[in-house]
Amino acid sequence: MTLFIVGGAGYIGSHMVKLAHLAGHKVITLDNLSTGHRDAVLYGAFEYCDIQDANRLNELFKKYTPDAVMHFSAYSLVGESMSDPYKYYNNNTVGTLNLLKAMIDNDCKNFIFSSTAAVFGNPEYIPIDEKHPKNPINPYGKSKLMIEQMLEDFDSAYGLKYVVFRYFNAAGHDESGELTERHDPETHLLPLIMQTVRGEREAISIYGNDYDTKDGTCVRDYIHVNDLSRVHLQGVEYLMSGDVDSKVYNLGNGEGFSVKEIIEKVKEITGKDFKVIEDERRAGDPDTLIASSQRAKDELGFKPEVDRVEDIIKTLV
Ligand SMILES: NC(=O)c1ccc[n+]([C@@H]2O[C@H](COP(=O)([O-])OP(=O)(O)OC[C@H]3O[C@@H](n4cnc5c(N)ncnc54)[C@H](O)[C@@H]3O)[C@@H](O)[C@H]2O)c1
């Protein structure tokens, strides 16, 4: 298959590029390098492209005639989305609309989309399955839910087929050590802890210790980035298998770990002690987010290979 990997210079996209290439696909990364890194694209072609640029997108669709598009590009800082919602609706929602238009105009009708647990808002029950009500509580989650809604209409009207994957917390690195997570600013727990372990930051902050959880700190579900990438390949193979329906899947490991538990596990695995600061809660953090990925298991054969959180952490050490 010829695959466009939009956002392939980012954390998850760069892992996807590697896996898709090793699976024998022709891979082309489209990225504007706003948060990604050119040197993270280790395989296939790289084309500088901002998805806001319709002419450039058309030129690239004509040049490569891809069978499918995997769309990872987005801004994804929840706090920033609250203070600058325009940036999120413009880059995420309008940008994706533009990308979808280029797909339809160029008769490419297979789409894999990176959505997020943030479309659900505060959970009404745990684990969160695909039927859970969607009430996003920040512009980031809303910008992604709008795309999910647009996709339903693009399927009915233009026959665009899609698989939406809603990730919970992507974590870990490729075992080779060739690829890493390099967000700036970094907001994800595990890379922040690892920066503290390496002495690049003085301490790790815990935001809130009075949540309704076992030890008062937030509980999250971590999924290894290569397990995510593998199920994306299963998703694209499903779409290419013929006359199929569009699908939506939640992706996690189905197990929750508190911030304190993760910190303790990193201390245990690395044998290093480091400073931990108990700070105020941040706005918009739900107590607990745990996915049910039963549908992806039953329908796509999703089978995580790095499913123990200790093993996810070990890929970072
Ligand atoms: N990391 C997570 O835990 C997580 C969880 C849920 C959902 N997601 C979603 O997964 C996707 C990838 O996340 P990530 O952590 O790899 O992010 P990332 O910031 O590392 O990667 C995003 C990539 O998209 C590119 N990009 C952004 N705007 C663009 C534009 N207008 N045109 C072209 N390229 C553009 C960036 O340069 C970057 O390379 C995002 O859509 C994010 O919302 C991530």
Short mmCIF file of C-alpha atoms and ligand atoms in Angstrom, two decimals:
data_model
loop_
_atom_site.label_atom_id
_atom_site.label_comp_id
_atom_site.label_asym_id
_atom_site.label_seq_id
_atom_site.Cartn_x
_atom_site.Cartn_y
_atom_site.Cartn_z
CA MET A 1 0.00 0.00 0.00
CA THR A 2 0.99 3.60 -0.48
CA LEU A 3 0.28 5.44 2.77
CA PHE A 4 0.28 9.13 3.58
CA ILE A 5 1.29 9.57 7.21
CA VAL A 6 0.25 13.10 8.09
CA GLY A 7 2.09 14.24 11.22
CA GLY A 8 4.70 11.49 10.66
CA ALA A 9 7.45 13.65 12.21
CA GLY A 10 5.70 13.64 15.60
CA TYR A 11 5.91 11.21 18.50
CA ILE A 12 3.27 8.66 17.48
CA GLY A 13 3.52 9.37 13.72
CA SER A 14 7.27 8.63 13.61
CA HIS A 15 6.69 5.22 15.24
CA MET A 16 3.91 4.59 12.70
CA VAL A 17 6.24 5.48 9.81
CA LYS A 18 8.81 2.94 10.99
CA LEU A 19 6.28 0.16 11.53
CA ALA A 20 4.45 0.72 8.23
CA HIS A 21 7.77 0.78 6.35
CA LEU A 22 8.93 -2.43 8.02
CA ALA A 23 5.57 -4.01 7.11
CA GLY A 24 6.43 -3.37 3.46
CA HIS A 25 4.28 -0.33 2.71
CA LYS A 26 5.37 2.72 0.72
CA VAL A 27 5.30 5.51 3.28
CA ILE A 28 5.18 9.25 2.67
CA THR A 29 5.28 11.64 5.64
CA LEU A 30 3.50 14.98 5.29
CA ASP A 31 4.36 17.38 8.10
CA ASN A 32 4.87 21.10 8.72
CA LEU A 33 7.32 20.39 11.57
CA SER A 34 5.42 22.71 13.92
CA THR A 35 5.82 20.25 16.80
CA GLY A 36 7.58 17.40 14.99
CA HIS A 37 11.18 16.73 14.05
CA ARG A 38 12.55 16.05 10.56
CA ASP A 39 15.17 13.66 11.98
CA ALA A 40 12.41 11.51 13.52
CA VAL A 41 11.28 10.43 10.04
CA LEU A 42 13.60 7.50 9.52
CA TYR A 43 11.93 5.81 6.56
CA GLY A 44 10.20 6.67 3.29
CA ALA A 45 9.77 10.08 1.68
CA PHE A 46 9.32 13.32 3.59
CA GLU A 47 7.23 16.15 2.11
CA TYR A 48 6.98 19.45 3.92
CA CYS A 49 3.27 20.27 3.93
CA ASP A 50 0.88 22.24 6.08
CA ILE A 51 -2.57 20.68 5.89
CA GLN A 52 -3.99 24.20 5.68
CA ASP A 53 -2.38 24.48 2.22
CA ALA A 54 -4.92 23.04 -0.26
CA ASN A 55 -2.68 23.53 -3.33
CA ARG A 56 0.21 21.68 -1.77
CA LEU A 57 -2.08 18.83 -0.65
CA ASN A 58 -3.50 18.47 -4.17
CA GLU A 59 -0.03 18.45 -5.68
CA LEU A 60 1.04 15.65 -3.29
CA PHE A 61 -2.12 13.55 -3.80
CA LYS A 62 -1.52 13.73 -7.57
CA LYS A 63 2.18 12.90 -7.20
CA TYR A 64 1.72 9.79 -5.01
CA THR A 65 -1.96 8.64 -5.39
CA PRO A 66 -2.03 7.13 -1.86
CA ASP A 67 -4.35 4.23 -1.02
CA ALA A 68 -5.01 5.59 2.47
CA VAL A 69 -4.25 8.50 4.77
CA MET A 70 -3.27 8.14 8.43
CA HIS A 71 -3.85 11.47 10.13
CA PHE A 72 -1.79 12.18 13.28
CA SER A 73 -1.27 15.90 12.87
CA ALA A 74 -2.87 18.11 15.51
CA TYR A 75 -2.13 20.39 18.39
CA SER A 76 -2.82 18.52 21.60
CA LEU A 77 -2.12 20.61 24.70
CA VAL A 78 -5.32 20.74 26.74
CA GLY A 79 -4.34 23.86 28.74
CA GLU A 80 -3.30 25.78 25.64
CA SER A 81 -6.59 24.85 23.97
CA MET A 82 -8.42 26.57 26.85
CA SER A 83 -6.41 29.80 26.50
CA ASP A 84 -6.19 29.80 22.68
CA PRO A 85 -9.16 27.86 21.26
CA TYR A 86 -8.80 29.45 17.80
CA LYS A 87 -5.45 27.73 17.38
CA TYR A 88 -7.09 24.35 18.07
CA TYR A 89 -10.25 24.70 16.00
CA ASN A 90 -8.18 26.13 13.15
CA ASN A 91 -5.35 23.60 13.05
CA ASN A 92 -7.26 20.52 14.16
CA THR A 93 -10.79 20.96 12.83
CA VAL A 94 -10.34 23.30 9.85
CA GLY A 95 -7.02 21.66 8.92
CA THR A 96 -8.66 18.22 8.88
CA LEU A 97 -11.60 19.53 6.83
CA ASN A 98 -9.06 20.75 4.29
CA LEU A 99 -7.29 17.39 4.27
CA LEU A 100 -10.59 15.54 3.80
CA LYS A 101 -11.51 17.83 0.87
CA ALA A 102 -8.18 17.01 -0.83
CA MET A 103 -8.87 13.30 -0.28
CA ILE A 104 -12.35 13.46 -1.85
CA ASP A 105 -11.13 15.62 -4.77
CA ASN A 106 -8.38 13.10 -5.46
CA ASP A 107 -10.55 10.01 -4.97
CA CYS A 108 -8.68 8.71 -1.92
CA LYS A 109 -11.35 7.35 0.42
CA ASN A 110 -9.61 5.45 3.22
CA PHE A 111 -8.86 7.43 6.35
CA ILE A 112 -7.39 6.57 9.76
CA PHE A 113 -7.86 9.26 12.37
CA SER A 114 -6.12 9.86 15.73
CA SER A 115 -8.83 10.86 18.17
CA THR A 116 -8.61 10.98 21.93
CA ALA A 117 -10.18 10.03 25.26
CA ALA A 118 -10.72 13.80 25.64
CA VAL A 119 -13.90 13.48 23.51
CA PHE A 120 -15.59 11.83 26.52
CA GLY A 121 -15.01 14.52 29.16
CA ASN A 122 -15.66 13.44 32.75
CA PRO A 123 -16.42 9.71 32.74
CA GLU A 124 -19.86 8.52 33.76
CA TYR A 125 -18.62 4.95 34.12
CA ILE A 126 -15.35 3.01 33.90
CA PRO A 127 -14.03 1.40 31.75
CA ILE A 128 -15.02 3.78 28.98
CA ASP A 129 -16.38 1.99 25.95
CA GLU A 130 -17.37 3.44 22.59
CA LYS A 131 -21.00 3.94 23.69
CA HIS A 132 -20.01 6.24 26.55
CA PRO A 133 -21.58 9.75 26.16
CA LYS A 134 -19.30 12.30 24.56
CA ASN A 135 -19.12 15.57 26.49
CA PRO A 136 -15.65 17.07 25.94
CA ILE A 137 -14.70 19.68 28.53
CA ASN A 138 -12.02 21.54 26.60
CA PRO A 139 -11.53 22.89 23.03
CA TYR A 140 -8.94 20.19 22.27
CA GLY A 141 -11.50 17.42 22.90
CA LYS A 142 -14.20 19.40 21.11
CA SER A 143 -11.98 20.00 18.06
CA LYS A 144 -11.52 16.21 17.78
CA LEU A 145 -15.20 15.36 18.36
CA MET A 146 -16.16 17.78 15.57
CA ILE A 147 -13.88 15.85 13.23
CA GLU A 148 -15.51 12.57 14.25
CA GLN A 149 -18.88 14.14 13.43
CA MET A 150 -17.67 15.47 10.07
CA LEU A 151 -16.42 12.00 9.21
CA GLU A 152 -19.89 10.49 9.64
CA ASP A 153 -21.25 13.01 7.11
CA PHE A 154 -18.34 12.48 4.69
CA ASP A 155 -19.04 8.75 4.78
CA SER A 156 -22.78 9.22 4.02
CA ALA A 157 -22.25 11.85 1.33
CA TYR A 158 -18.96 10.90 -0.37
CA GLY A 159 -18.38 7.28 0.65
CA LEU A 160 -15.24 8.14 2.62
CA LYS A 161 -14.47 5.15 4.87
CA TYR A 162 -12.66 5.67 8.12
CA VAL A 163 -11.37 4.08 11.28
CA VAL A 164 -11.24 6.42 14.26
CA PHE A 165 -8.91 5.41 17.10
CA ARG A 166 -9.40 7.19 20.41
CA TYR A 167 -6.16 6.87 22.34
CA PHE A 168 -5.97 7.06 26.09
CA ASN A 169 -2.32 7.74 27.17
CA ALA A 170 0.25 6.85 24.52
CA ALA A 171 3.55 6.02 26.19
CA GLY A 172 6.96 4.40 25.73
CA HIS A 173 9.41 4.37 22.85
CA ASP A 174 10.48 2.04 20.14
CA GLU A 175 12.71 -0.60 21.76
CA SER A 176 15.57 0.24 19.35
CA GLY A 177 16.00 3.61 21.05
CA GLU A 178 15.98 5.26 17.57
CA LEU A 179 12.76 7.12 18.30
CA THR A 180 11.73 9.13 21.34
CA GLU A 181 9.02 11.47 22.61
CA ARG A 182 10.19 15.08 22.15
CA HIS A 183 7.30 17.43 22.86
CA ASP A 184 8.21 21.00 23.77
CA PRO A 185 6.76 21.85 26.20
CA GLU A 186 6.46 18.28 27.49
CA THR A 187 3.25 17.68 29.44
CA HIS A 188 3.08 13.88 29.53
CA LEU A 189 3.84 12.16 32.82
CA LEU A 190 6.33 9.49 31.79
CA PRO A 191 8.71 11.68 29.74
CA LEU A 192 8.56 14.30 32.51
CA ILE A 193 9.52 11.68 35.10
CA MET A 194 12.35 10.46 32.87
CA GLN A 195 13.65 14.03 32.54
CA THR A 196 13.70 14.16 36.35
CA VAL A 197 15.53 10.82 36.52
CA ARG A 198 18.18 12.18 34.13
CA GLY A 199 18.54 15.35 36.22
CA GLU A 200 17.16 17.59 33.43
CA ARG A 201 14.49 18.87 35.80
CA GLU A 202 14.66 19.35 39.52
CA ALA A 203 11.46 17.58 40.53
CA ILE A 204 8.29 15.97 39.25
CA SER A 205 5.00 17.64 40.19
CA ILE A 206 1.86 15.78 41.15
CA TYR A 207 -1.14 17.95 40.31
CA GLY A 208 -3.73 17.21 42.99
CA ASN A 209 -3.74 14.58 45.74
CA ASP A 210 -7.43 14.69 46.68
CA TYR A 211 -9.02 12.94 43.70
CA ASP A 212 -11.50 10.16 44.28
CA THR A 213 -8.95 7.40 43.59
CA LYS A 214 -7.04 4.80 45.63
CA ASP A 215 -4.24 7.23 46.65
CA GLY A 216 -5.81 10.58 45.72
CA THR A 217 -3.83 11.06 42.49
CA CYS A 218 -5.24 10.76 38.95
CA VAL A 219 -5.50 7.33 37.42
CA ARG A 220 -4.69 6.79 33.74
CA ASP A 221 -4.49 3.95 31.22
CA TYR A 222 -1.15 3.70 29.36
CA ILE A 223 -0.74 2.09 25.94
CA HIS A 224 2.61 1.50 24.26
CA VAL A 225 3.16 3.57 21.13
CA ASN A 226 4.10 0.53 19.03
CA ASP A 227 0.93 -1.30 20.09
CA LEU A 228 -0.96 1.76 18.87
CA SER A 229 0.95 1.73 15.60
CA ARG A 230 0.35 -2.00 15.08
CA VAL A 231 -3.41 -1.63 15.45
CA HIS A 232 -3.36 1.25 12.95
CA LEU A 233 -1.97 -1.17 10.39
CA GLN A 234 -4.77 -3.60 11.22
CA GLY A 235 -7.19 -0.70 10.75
CA VAL A 236 -5.89 0.23 7.33
CA GLU A 237 -5.86 -3.42 6.25
CA TYR A 238 -9.49 -3.64 7.33
CA LEU A 239 -10.40 -0.58 5.26
CA MET A 240 -8.59 -1.94 2.20
CA SER A 241 -10.24 -5.36 2.53
CA GLY A 242 -13.25 -4.32 0.49
CA ASP A 243 -16.70 -2.97 0.98
CA VAL A 244 -16.56 -2.31 4.73
CA ASP A 245 -18.22 0.01 7.25
CA SER A 246 -16.48 2.85 9.01
CA LYS A 247 -15.50 2.11 12.63
CA VAL A 248 -14.62 3.80 15.91
CA TYR A 249 -12.40 2.17 18.56
CA ASN A 250 -11.15 3.11 22.01
CA LEU A 251 -7.54 2.10 22.63
CA GLY A 252 -5.93 1.47 26.00
CA ASN A 253 -4.75 -1.46 28.09
CA GLY A 254 -7.85 -1.53 30.30
CA GLU A 255 -5.87 -1.03 33.50
CA GLY A 256 -5.41 2.18 35.49
CA PHE A 257 -2.32 3.43 37.34
CA SER A 258 -2.21 6.44 39.61
CA VAL A 259 0.43 9.15 39.22
CA LYS A 260 1.99 8.04 42.51
CA GLU A 261 2.09 4.40 41.39
CA ILE A 262 3.83 5.37 38.14
CA ILE A 263 6.41 7.43 40.06
CA GLU A 264 7.09 4.51 42.42
CA LYS A 265 7.42 2.07 39.52
CA VAL A 266 9.95 4.33 37.77
CA LYS A 267 11.96 4.62 41.00
CA GLU A 268 11.94 0.83 41.33
CA ILE A 269 12.89 0.14 37.71
CA THR A 270 15.63 2.78 37.43
CA GLY A 271 16.90 2.41 41.01
CA LYS A 272 16.99 6.22 41.21
CA ASP A 273 15.32 8.44 43.75
CA PHE A 274 14.14 11.93 42.79
CA LYS A 275 12.22 14.83 44.21
CA VAL A 276 8.40 14.79 44.03
CA ILE A 277 6.33 17.94 44.64
CA GLU A 278 2.63 17.82 45.55
CA ASP A 279 1.03 20.72 43.68
CA GLU A 280 -2.49 22.14 43.12
CA ARG A 281 -4.98 20.38 40.84
CA ARG A 282 -5.03 21.48 37.17
CA ALA A 283 -8.37 22.43 35.62
CA GLY A 284 -10.04 19.74 33.58
CA ASP A 285 -8.31 16.57 34.84
CA PRO A 286 -10.85 13.76 35.43
CA ASP A 287 -10.17 11.38 38.38
CA THR A 288 -9.90 8.24 36.34
CA LEU A 289 -9.64 7.42 32.63
CA ILE A 290 -9.56 3.75 31.71
CA ALA A 291 -10.48 2.39 28.28
CA SER A 292 -12.42 -0.63 27.27
CA SER A 293 -10.71 -1.83 24.08
CA GLN A 294 -12.90 -4.91 23.81
CA ARG A 295 -14.36 -3.82 20.48
CA ALA A 296 -10.90 -3.39 18.90
CA LYS A 297 -9.92 -6.81 20.28
CA ASP A 298 -13.06 -8.54 18.97
CA GLU A 299 -13.25 -6.85 15.58
CA LEU A 300 -9.67 -5.99 14.60
CA GLY A 301 -7.74 -8.56 16.58
CA PHE A 302 -6.03 -5.83 18.65
CA LYS A 303 -3.53 -7.61 20.91
CA PRO A 304 -1.12 -5.40 22.83
CA GLU A 305 2.39 -6.83 23.05
CA VAL A 306 3.79 -4.42 25.66
CA ASP A 307 0.78 -4.47 27.96
CA ARG A 308 2.43 -4.35 31.41
CA VAL A 309 3.08 -0.80 32.53
CA GLU A 310 6.49 -1.91 33.88
CA ASP A 311 7.44 -3.06 30.37
CA ILE A 312 6.26 0.24 28.90
CA ILE A 313 8.47 2.09 31.41
CA LYS A 314 11.44 -0.17 30.60
CA THR A 315 11.35 1.01 26.96
CA LEU A 316 12.14 4.51 28.28
CA VAL A 317 15.11 3.56 30.42
N1 LIG B 1 0.31 11.44 22.72
C1 LIG B 1 -0.83 11.01 23.25
O1 LIG B 1 -0.85 10.43 24.35
C2 LIG B 1 -2.14 11.19 22.52
C3 LIG B 1 -3.33 10.80 23.15
C4 LIG B 1 -4.53 10.94 22.45
C5 LIG B 1 -4.53 11.43 21.15
N2 LIG B 1 -3.37 11.82 20.55
C6 LIG B 1 -3.40 12.34 19.19
O2 LIG B 1 -2.44 11.64 18.42
C7 LIG B 1 -1.88 12.49 17.42
C8 LIG B 1 -0.37 12.47 17.51
O3 LIG B 1 0.05 12.89 18.81
P1 LIG B 1 1.59 13.10 19.15
O4 LIG B 1 1.71 12.98 20.63
O5 LIG B 1 2.41 12.23 18.27
O6 LIG B 1 1.77 14.64 18.74
P2 LIG B 1 3.02 15.39 18.09
O7 LIG B 1 2.84 16.84 18.39
O8 LIG B 1 4.29 14.74 18.51
O9 LIG B 1 2.81 15.15 16.53
C9 LIG B 1 1.95 15.91 15.71
C10 LIG B 1 2.64 16.12 14.37
O10 LIG B 1 1.74 16.85 13.50
C11 LIG B 1 2.46 17.91 12.87
N3 LIG B 1 1.49 18.97 12.54
C12 LIG B 1 0.77 19.73 13.39
N4 LIG B 1 -0.01 20.61 12.71
C13 LIG B 1 0.23 20.39 11.38
C14 LIG B 1 -0.26 20.97 10.19
N5 LIG B 1 -1.13 21.97 10.19
N6 LIG B 1 0.19 20.48 9.00
C15 LIG B 1 1.09 19.46 8.97
N7 LIG B 1 1.60 18.89 10.07
C16 LIG B 1 1.18 19.34 11.27
C17 LIG B 1 3.52 18.31 13.88
O11 LIG B 1 4.62 19.00 13.30
C18 LIG B 1 3.92 16.96 14.48
O12 LIG B 1 4.96 16.35 13.74
C19 LIG B 1 -2.51 13.87 17.66
O13 LIG B 1 -3.59 14.01 16.76
C20 LIG B 1 -3.01 13.80 19.08
O14 LIG B 1 -4.13 14.64 19.27
C21 LIG B 1 -2.17 11.71 21.22
#
